[in-house]
CSV table of C-alpha atoms and ligand atoms in Angstrom, one decimal:
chain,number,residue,atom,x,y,z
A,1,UNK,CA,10.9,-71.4,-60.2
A,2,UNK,CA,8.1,-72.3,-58.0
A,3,UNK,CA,7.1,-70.1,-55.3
A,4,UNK,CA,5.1,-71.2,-52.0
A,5,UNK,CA,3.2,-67.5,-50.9
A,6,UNK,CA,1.3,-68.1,-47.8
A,7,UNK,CA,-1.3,-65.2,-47.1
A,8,UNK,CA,-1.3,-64.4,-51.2
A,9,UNK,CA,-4.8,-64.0,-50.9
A,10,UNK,CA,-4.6,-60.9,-48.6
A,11,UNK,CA,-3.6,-57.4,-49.1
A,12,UNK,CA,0.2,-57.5,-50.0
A,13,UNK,CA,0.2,-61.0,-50.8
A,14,UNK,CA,-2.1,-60.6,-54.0
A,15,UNK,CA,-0.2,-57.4,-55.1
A,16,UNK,CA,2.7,-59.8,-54.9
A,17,UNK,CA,1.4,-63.1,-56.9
A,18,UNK,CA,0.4,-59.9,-59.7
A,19,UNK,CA,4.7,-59.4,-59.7
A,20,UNK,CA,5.8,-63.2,-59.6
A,21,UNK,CA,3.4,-64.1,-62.7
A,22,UNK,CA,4.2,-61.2,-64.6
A,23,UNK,CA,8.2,-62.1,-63.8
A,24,UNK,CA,7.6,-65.7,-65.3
A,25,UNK,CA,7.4,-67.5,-61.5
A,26,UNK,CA,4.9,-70.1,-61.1
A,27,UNK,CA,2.7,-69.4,-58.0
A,28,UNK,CA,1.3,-71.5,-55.0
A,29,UNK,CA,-1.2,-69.4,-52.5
A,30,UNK,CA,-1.9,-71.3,-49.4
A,31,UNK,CA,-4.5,-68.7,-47.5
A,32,UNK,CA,-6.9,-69.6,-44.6
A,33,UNK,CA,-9.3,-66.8,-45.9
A,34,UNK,CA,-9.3,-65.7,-42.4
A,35,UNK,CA,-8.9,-61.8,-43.7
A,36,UNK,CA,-9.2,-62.1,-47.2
A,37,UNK,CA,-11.4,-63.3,-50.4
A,38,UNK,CA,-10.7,-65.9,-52.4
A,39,UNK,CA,-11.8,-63.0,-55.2
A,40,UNK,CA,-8.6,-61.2,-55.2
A,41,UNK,CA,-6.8,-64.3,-56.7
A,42,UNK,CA,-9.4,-64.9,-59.1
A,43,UNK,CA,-8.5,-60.8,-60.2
A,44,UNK,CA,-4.9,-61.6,-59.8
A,45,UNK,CA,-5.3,-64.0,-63.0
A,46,UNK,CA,-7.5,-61.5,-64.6
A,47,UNK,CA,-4.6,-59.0,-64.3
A,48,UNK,CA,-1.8,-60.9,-65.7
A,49,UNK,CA,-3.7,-63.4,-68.1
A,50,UNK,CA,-1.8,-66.3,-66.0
A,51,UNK,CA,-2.8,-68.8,-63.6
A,52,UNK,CA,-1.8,-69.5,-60.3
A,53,UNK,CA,-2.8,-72.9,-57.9
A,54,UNK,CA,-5.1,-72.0,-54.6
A,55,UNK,CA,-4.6,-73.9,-51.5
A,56,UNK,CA,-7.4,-73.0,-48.9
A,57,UNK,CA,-5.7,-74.0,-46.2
A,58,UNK,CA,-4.5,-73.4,-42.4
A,59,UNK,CA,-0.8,-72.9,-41.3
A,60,UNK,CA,-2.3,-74.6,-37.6
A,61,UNK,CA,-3.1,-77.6,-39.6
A,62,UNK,CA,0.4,-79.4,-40.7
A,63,UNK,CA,-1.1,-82.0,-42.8
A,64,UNK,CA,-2.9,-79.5,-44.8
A,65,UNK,CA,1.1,-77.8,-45.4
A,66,UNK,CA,1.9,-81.0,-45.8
A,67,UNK,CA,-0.2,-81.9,-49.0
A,68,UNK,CA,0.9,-78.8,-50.5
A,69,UNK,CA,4.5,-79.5,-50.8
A,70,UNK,CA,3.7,-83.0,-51.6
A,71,UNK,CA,1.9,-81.7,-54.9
A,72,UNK,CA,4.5,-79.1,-55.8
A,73,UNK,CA,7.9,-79.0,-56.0
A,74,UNK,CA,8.4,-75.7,-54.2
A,75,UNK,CA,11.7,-73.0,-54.3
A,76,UNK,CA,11.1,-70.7,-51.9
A,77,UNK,CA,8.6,-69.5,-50.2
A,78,UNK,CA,7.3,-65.9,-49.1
A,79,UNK,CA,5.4,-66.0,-45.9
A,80,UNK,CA,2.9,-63.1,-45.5
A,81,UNK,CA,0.3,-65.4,-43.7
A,82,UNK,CA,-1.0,-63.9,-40.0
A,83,UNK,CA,-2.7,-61.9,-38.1
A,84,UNK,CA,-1.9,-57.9,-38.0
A,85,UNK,CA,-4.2,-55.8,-36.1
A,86,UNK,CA,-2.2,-54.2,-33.5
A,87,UNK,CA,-5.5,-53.4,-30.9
A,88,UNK,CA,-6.9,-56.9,-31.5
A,89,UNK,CA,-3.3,-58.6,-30.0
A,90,UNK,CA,-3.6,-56.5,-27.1
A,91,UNK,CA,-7.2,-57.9,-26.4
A,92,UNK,CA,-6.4,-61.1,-27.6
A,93,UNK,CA,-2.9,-62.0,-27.7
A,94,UNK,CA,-3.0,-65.8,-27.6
A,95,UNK,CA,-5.3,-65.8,-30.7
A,96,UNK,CA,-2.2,-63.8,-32.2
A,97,UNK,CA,0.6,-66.1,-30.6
A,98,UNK,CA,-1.0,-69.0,-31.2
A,99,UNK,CA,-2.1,-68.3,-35.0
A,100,UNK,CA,1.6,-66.3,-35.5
A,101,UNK,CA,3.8,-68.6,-33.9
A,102,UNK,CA,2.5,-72.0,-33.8
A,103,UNK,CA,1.4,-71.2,-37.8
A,104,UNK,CA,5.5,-70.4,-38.8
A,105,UNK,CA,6.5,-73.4,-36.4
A,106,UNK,CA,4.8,-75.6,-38.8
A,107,UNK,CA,5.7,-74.1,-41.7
A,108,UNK,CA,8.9,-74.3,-40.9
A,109,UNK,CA,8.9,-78.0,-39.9
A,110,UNK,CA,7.5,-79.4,-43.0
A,111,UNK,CA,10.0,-76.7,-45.0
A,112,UNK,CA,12.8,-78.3,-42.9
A,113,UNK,CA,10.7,-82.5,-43.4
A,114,UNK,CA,10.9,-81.3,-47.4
A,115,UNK,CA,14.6,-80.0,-48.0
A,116,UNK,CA,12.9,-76.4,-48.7
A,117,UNK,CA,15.1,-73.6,-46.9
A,118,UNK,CA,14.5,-70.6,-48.5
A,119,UNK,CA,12.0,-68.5,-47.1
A,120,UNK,CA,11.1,-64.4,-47.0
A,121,UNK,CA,9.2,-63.2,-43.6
A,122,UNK,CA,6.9,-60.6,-44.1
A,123,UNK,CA,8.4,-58.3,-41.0
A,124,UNK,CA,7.3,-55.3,-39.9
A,125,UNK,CA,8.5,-51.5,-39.1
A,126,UNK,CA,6.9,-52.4,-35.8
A,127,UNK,CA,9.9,-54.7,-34.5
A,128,UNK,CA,12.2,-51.2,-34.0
A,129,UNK,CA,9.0,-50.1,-31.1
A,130,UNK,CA,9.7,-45.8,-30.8
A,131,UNK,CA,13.1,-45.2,-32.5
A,132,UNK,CA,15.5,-42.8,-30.4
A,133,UNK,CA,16.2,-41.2,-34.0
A,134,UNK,CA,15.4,-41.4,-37.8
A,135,UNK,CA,16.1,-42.4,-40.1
A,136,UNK,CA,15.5,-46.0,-38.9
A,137,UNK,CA,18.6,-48.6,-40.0
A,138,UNK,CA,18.6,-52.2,-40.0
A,139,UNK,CA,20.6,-52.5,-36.9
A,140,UNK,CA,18.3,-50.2,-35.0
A,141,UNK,CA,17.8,-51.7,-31.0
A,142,UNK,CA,14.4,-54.1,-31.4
A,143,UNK,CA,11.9,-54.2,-29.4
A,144,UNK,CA,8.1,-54.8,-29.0
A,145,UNK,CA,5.6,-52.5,-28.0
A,146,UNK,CA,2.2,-55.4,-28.2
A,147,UNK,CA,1.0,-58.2,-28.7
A,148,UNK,CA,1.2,-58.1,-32.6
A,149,UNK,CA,5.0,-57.0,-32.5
A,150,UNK,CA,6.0,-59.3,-30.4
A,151,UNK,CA,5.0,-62.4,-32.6
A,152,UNK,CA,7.1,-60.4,-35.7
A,153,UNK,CA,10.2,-60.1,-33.0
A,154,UNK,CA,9.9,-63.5,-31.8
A,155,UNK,CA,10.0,-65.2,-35.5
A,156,UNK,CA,12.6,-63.3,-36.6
A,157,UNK,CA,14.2,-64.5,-33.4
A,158,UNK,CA,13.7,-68.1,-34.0
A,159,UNK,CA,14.1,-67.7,-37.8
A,160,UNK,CA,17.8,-66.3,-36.3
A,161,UNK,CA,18.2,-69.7,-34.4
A,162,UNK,CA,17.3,-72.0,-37.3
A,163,UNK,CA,19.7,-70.1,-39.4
A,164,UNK,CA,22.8,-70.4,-36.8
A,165,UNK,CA,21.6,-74.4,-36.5
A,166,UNK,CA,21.6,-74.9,-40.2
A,167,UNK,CA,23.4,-72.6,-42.9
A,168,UNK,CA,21.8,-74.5,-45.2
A,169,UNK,CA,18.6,-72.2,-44.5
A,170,UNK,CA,18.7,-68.7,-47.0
A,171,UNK,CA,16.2,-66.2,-44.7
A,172,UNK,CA,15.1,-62.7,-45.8
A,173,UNK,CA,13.4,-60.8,-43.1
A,174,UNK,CA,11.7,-57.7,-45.0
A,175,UNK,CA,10.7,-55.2,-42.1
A,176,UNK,CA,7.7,-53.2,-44.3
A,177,UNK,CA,6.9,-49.7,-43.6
A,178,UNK,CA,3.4,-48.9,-44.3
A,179,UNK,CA,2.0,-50.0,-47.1
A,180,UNK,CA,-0.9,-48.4,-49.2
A,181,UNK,CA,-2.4,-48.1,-51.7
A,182,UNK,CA,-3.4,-50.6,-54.9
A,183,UNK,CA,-2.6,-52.1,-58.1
A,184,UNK,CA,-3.0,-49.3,-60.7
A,185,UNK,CA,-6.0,-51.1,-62.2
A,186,UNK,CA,-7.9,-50.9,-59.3
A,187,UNK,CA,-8.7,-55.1,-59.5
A,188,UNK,CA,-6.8,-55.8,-56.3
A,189,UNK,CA,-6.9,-53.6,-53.3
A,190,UNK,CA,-6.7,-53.7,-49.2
A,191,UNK,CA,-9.9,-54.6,-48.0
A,192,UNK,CA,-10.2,-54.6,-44.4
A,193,UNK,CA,-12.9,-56.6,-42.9
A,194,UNK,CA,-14.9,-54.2,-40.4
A,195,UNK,CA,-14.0,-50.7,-39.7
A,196,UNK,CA,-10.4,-50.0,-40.9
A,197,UNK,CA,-7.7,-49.6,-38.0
A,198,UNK,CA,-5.1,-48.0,-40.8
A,199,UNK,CA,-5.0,-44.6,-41.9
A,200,UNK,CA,-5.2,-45.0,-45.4
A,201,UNK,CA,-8.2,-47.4,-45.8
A,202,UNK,CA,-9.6,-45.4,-43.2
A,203,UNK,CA,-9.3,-42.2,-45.8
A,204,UNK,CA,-10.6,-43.9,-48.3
A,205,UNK,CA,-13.9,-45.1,-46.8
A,206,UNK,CA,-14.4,-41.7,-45.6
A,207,UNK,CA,-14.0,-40.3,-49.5
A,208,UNK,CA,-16.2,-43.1,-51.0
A,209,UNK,CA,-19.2,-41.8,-47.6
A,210,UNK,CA,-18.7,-45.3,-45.5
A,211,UNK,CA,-17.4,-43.4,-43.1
A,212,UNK,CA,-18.7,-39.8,-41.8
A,213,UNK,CA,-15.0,-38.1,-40.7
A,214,UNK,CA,-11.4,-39.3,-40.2
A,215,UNK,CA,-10.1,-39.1,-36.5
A,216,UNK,CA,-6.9,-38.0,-36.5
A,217,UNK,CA,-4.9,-39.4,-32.9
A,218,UNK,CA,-3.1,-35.9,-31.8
A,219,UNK,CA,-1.9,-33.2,-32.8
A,220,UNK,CA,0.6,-31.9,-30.7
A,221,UNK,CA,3.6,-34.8,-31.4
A,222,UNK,CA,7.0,-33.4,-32.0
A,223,UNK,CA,6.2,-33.3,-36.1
A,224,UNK,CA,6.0,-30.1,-38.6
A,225,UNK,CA,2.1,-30.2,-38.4
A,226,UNK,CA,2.1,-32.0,-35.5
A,227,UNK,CA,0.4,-34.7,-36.8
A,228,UNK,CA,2.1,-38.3,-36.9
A,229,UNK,CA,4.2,-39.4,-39.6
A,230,UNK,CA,5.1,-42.3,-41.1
A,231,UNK,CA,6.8,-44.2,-44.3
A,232,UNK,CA,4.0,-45.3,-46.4
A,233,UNK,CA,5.4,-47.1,-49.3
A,234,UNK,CA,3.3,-48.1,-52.3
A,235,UNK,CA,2.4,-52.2,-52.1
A,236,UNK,CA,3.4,-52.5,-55.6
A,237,UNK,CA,6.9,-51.7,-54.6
A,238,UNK,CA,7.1,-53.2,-51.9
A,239,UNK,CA,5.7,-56.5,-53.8
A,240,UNK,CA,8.2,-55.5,-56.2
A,241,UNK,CA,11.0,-55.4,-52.8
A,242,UNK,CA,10.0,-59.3,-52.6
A,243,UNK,CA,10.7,-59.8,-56.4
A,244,UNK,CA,13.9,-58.2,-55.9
A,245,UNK,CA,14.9,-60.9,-53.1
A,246,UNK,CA,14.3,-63.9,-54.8
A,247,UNK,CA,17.5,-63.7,-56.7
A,248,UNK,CA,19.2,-62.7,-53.7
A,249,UNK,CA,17.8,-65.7,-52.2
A,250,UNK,CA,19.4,-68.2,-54.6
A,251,UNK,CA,23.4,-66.8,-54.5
A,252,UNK,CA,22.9,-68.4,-51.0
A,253,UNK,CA,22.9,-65.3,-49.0
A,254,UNK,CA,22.4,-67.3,-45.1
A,255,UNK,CA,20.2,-64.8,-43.3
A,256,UNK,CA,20.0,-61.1,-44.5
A,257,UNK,CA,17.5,-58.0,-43.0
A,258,UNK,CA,15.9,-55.5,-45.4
A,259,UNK,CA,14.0,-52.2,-44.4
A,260,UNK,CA,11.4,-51.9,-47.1
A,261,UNK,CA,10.8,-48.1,-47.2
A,262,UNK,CA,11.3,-45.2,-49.1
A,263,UNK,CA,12.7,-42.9,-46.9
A,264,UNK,CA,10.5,-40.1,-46.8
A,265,UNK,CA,8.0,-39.3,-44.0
A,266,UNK,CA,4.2,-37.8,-44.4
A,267,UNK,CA,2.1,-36.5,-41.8
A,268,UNK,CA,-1.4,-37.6,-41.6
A,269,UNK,CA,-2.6,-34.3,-42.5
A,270,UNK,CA,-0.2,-34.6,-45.5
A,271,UNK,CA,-1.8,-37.7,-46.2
A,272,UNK,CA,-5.7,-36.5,-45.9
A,273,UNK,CA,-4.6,-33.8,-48.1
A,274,UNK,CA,-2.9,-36.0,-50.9
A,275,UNK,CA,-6.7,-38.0,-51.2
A,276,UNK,CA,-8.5,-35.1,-51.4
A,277,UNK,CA,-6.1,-34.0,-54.6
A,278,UNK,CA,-6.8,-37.7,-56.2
A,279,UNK,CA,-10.2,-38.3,-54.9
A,280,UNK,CA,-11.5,-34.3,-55.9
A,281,UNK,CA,-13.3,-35.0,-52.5
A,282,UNK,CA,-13.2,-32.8,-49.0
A,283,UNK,CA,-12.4,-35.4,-46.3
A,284,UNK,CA,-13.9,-34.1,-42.8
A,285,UNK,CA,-11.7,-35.0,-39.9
A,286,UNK,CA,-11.8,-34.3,-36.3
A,287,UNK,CA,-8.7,-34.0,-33.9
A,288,UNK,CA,-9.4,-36.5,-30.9
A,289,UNK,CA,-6.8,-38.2,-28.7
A,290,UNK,CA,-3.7,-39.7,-29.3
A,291,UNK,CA,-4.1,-43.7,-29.6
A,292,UNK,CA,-2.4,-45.6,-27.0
A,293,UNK,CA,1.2,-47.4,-28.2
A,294,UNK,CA,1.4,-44.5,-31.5
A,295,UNK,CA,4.9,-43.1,-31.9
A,296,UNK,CA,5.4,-39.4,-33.0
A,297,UNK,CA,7.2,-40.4,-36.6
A,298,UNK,CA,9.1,-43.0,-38.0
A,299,UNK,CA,10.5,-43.6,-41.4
A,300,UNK,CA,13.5,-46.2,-42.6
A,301,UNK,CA,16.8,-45.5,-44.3
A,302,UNK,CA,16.0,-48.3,-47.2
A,303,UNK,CA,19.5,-47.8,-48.8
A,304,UNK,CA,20.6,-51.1,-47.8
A,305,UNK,CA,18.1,-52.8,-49.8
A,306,UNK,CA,19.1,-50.4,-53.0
A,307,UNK,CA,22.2,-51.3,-52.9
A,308,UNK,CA,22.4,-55.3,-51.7
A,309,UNK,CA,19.0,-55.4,-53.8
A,310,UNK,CA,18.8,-53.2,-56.5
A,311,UNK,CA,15.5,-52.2,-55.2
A,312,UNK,CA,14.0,-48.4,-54.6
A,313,UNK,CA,10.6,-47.4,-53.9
A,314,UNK,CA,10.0,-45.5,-56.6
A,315,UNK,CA,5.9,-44.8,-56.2
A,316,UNK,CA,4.9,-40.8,-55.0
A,317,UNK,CA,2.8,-40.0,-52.2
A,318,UNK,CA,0.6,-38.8,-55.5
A,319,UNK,CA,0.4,-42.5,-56.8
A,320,UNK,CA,0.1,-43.8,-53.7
A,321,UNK,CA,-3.5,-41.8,-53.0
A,322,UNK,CA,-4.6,-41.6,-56.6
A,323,UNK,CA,-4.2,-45.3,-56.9
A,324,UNK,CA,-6.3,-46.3,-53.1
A,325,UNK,CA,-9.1,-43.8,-54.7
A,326,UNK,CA,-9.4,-45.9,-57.9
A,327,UNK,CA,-9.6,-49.2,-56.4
A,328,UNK,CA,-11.9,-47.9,-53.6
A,329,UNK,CA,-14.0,-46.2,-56.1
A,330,UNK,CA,-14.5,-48.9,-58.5
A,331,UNK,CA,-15.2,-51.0,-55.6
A,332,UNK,CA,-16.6,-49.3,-52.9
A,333,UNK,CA,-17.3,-52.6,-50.5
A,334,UNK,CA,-14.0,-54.4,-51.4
A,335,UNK,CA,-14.5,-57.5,-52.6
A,336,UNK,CA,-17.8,-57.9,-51.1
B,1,LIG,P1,-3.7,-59.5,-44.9
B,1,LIG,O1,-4.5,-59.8,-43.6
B,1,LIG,O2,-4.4,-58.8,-46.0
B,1,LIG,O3,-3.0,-60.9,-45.4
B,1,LIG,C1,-2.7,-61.9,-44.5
B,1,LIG,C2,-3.3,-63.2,-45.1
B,1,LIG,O4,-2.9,-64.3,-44.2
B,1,LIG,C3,-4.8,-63.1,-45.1
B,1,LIG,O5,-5.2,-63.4,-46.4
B,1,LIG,C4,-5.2,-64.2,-44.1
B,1,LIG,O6,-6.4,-64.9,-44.5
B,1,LIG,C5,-4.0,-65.1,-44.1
B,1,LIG,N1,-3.9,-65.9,-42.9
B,1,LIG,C6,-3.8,-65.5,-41.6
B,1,LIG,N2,-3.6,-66.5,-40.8
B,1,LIG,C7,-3.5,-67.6,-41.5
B,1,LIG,C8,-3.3,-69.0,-41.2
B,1,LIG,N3,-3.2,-69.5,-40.0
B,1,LIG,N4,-3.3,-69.9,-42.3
B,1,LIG,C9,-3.4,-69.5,-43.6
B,1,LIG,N5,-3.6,-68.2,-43.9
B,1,LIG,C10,-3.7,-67.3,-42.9
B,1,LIG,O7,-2.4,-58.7,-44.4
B,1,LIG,P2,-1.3,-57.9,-45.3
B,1,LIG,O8,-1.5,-56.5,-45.0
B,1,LIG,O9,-1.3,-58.4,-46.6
B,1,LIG,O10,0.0,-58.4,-44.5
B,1,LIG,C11,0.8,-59.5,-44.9
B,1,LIG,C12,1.9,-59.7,-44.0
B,1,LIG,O11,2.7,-58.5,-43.9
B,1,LIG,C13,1.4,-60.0,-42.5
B,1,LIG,O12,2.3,-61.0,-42.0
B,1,LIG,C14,1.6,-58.7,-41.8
B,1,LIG,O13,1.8,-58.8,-40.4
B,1,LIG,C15,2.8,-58.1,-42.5
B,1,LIG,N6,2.9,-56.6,-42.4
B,1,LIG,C16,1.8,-55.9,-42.9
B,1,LIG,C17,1.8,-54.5,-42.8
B,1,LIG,C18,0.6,-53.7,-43.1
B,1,LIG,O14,0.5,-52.6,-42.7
B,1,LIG,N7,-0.3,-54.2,-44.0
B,1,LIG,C19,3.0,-53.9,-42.3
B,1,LIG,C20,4.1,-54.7,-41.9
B,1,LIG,C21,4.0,-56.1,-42.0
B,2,LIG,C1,-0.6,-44.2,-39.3
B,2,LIG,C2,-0.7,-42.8,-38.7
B,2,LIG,C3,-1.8,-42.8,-36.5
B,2,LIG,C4,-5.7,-44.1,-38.1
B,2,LIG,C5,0.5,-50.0,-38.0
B,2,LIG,C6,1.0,-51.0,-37.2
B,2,LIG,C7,2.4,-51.5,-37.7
B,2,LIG,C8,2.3,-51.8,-39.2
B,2,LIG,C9,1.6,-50.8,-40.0
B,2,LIG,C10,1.9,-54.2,-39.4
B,2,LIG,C11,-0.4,-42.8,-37.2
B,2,LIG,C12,-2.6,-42.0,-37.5
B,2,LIG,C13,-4.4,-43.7,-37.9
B,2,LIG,C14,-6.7,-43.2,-37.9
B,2,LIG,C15,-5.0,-41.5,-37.4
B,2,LIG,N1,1.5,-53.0,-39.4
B,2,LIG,N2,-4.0,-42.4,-37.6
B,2,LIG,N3,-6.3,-41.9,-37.5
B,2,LIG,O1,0.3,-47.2,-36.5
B,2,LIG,O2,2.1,-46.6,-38.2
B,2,LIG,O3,1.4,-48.9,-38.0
B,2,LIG,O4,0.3,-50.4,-39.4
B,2,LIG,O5,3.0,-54.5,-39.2
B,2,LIG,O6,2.8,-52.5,-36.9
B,2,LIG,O7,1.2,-50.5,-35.9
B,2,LIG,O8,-0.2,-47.3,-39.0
B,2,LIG,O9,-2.1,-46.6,-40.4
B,2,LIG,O10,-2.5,-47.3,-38.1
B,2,LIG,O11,-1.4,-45.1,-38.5
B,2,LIG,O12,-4.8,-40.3,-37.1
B,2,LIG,O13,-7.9,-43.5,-37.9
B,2,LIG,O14,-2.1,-42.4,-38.8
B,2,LIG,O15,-1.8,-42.2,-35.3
B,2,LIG,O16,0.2,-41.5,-36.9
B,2,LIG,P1,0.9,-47.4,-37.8
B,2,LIG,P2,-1.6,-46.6,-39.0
């Protein structure tokens, strides 16, 4: 089986190609390299001893699509590529609808011009906006809260009309929680370009001394601590989610949603604490302002995708921090 994975250059794509090679699936990466190194796919091969075929290429430009499925033969295909940082789509938001949207349109079109209807749409948490309760199922209310959201909401909105205008289409929208953390050899990693928005990379470039203190936004939410808290989930298993819905892909499924989570909630104080226990490090932080748009807590009831999937998070909070430090330490500067 041939997989298509646009964005496998990036963060969760790369953890991803790692779990299709090692489960016998041939890889394609088309990436732009717009937020990501053409290094972690040359690591990816170092990990599993396999090979994979790199496509430096740009979802805005169809003919460059195009010569991919011309040269492959392609099954299905897992679409991470875009753009993700929530405060840059409310600055810019037609860099975000434009590279988003108009990027899936034509990925979609020349899926539809070669017979290739399989596809998994890298969703996000973000599409349920401030839940009125928790845990968060998949028939929640959606809604968007910026720019960023919006462009999730709006595919899985036209992925939703595709589907109704052709059952022939198979369309797994994963909603991810938030992912951290690395592959446990500490080859592959997130690597944001500039100073981190998330928490956890934020964390980690404070324990390596990139970064002088964590901010923390507020601490008088409606949580324990007080402190916001959210789902992280460990990217291998949620790579290993994607692995999972392959198979589920090919019984001809029509259009199914997944939350990728595992359930559990940590505040951010929970999570500074868990990198000082892996890292042996004291992380400084400073209580300043909550950040526009953040939500108190939110975490997902993933049991639909345990038992339609077969797939549980299984990674701890513990593995999830010990596992950021070693890739962070080994490479302090990312790939750079
Ligand atoms: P990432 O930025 O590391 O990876 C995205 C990749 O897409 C990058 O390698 C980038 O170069 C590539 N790309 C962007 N626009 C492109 C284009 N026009 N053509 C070709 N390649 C292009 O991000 P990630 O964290 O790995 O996220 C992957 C997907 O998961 C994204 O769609 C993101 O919105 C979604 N997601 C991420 C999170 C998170 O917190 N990391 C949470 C929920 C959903
Ligand atoms: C986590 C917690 C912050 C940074 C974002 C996107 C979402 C999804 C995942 C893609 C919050 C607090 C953070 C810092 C802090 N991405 N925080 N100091 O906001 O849950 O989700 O990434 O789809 O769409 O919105 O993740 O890591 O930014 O924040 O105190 O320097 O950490 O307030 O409680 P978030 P995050």
């Amino acid at each position: 089986m041939k997989i298509l994975v646009t964005g496998g250059a990036g963060y969760i794509g790369s953890h991803t190609c790692v779990e299709l090679l090692n489960a016998n699936y041939d890889a394609v990466v088309l990436d732009n390299l717009s937020n990501s190194s053409e290094k972690s796919l040359i690591r990816v091969k170092n990990i599993t001893g396999k090979s994979l075929e790199f496509y430096k290429a740009d979802l805005l430009n169809k003919k460059q699509i195009m010569t991919v499925f011309s040269d492959h033969k392609i099954d299905a295909v897992i679409h991470f590529a875009g753009l993700k940082a929530v405060g840059e789509s409310v600055s810019m938001p037609l860099k975000y609808f434009h590279n988003n949207i108009i990027g899936t349109l034509n990925l979609l079109d020349v899926m539809n011009d070669f017979n290739v209807k399989n596809i998994v749409f890298s969703s996000s948490a973000t599409v349920y906006g401030d839940p009125a309760s928790l845990p968060i199922t998949e028939n929640f209310p959606l809604c968007a809260t910026n720019p960023y959201g919006r462009t999730k909401l709006m595919i899985e909105e036209i992925l939703q009309d595709i589907y109704r205008s052709d059952r022939n289409w198979n369309i797994a929208l994963l909603r991810y929680f938030n992912p951290v953390g690395a592959h446990k050899s500490g080859e592959i990693g997130e690597d944001p370009f500039g100073i981190p928005n998330n928490l956890a990379p934020y964390i980690s470039q404070v324990a390596v001394g990139l970064l002088p203190r964590v901010s923390i936004f507020g601490n008088n939410y409606d949580t324990p601590d007080g402190t916001g808290v959210r789902d992280y989930i460990h990217v291998v298993d949620l790579a290993l989610g994607h692995l999972k819905t392959l198979p589920k892909l090919f019984t001809n499924p029509g259009l199914v949603v997944y939350n990728l989570g595992t359930g559990f909630g940590y505040s951010v104080l929970e999570m500074i604490k868990g990198f000082e226990a892996a890292s042996g490090k004291t992380i400084p932080y400073k209580i300043v302002d909550k950040r526009p748009g953040d939500i108190a807590a939110c975490w997902a009831d993933p049991s639909k995708a345990e038992t339609d999937l077969g797939w549980k998070a299984d990674k701890t909070l513990s593995d999830m921090c010990k596992d950021a430090w070693n890739w962070q330490k080994k490479n302090p500067k990312g790939y750079r």
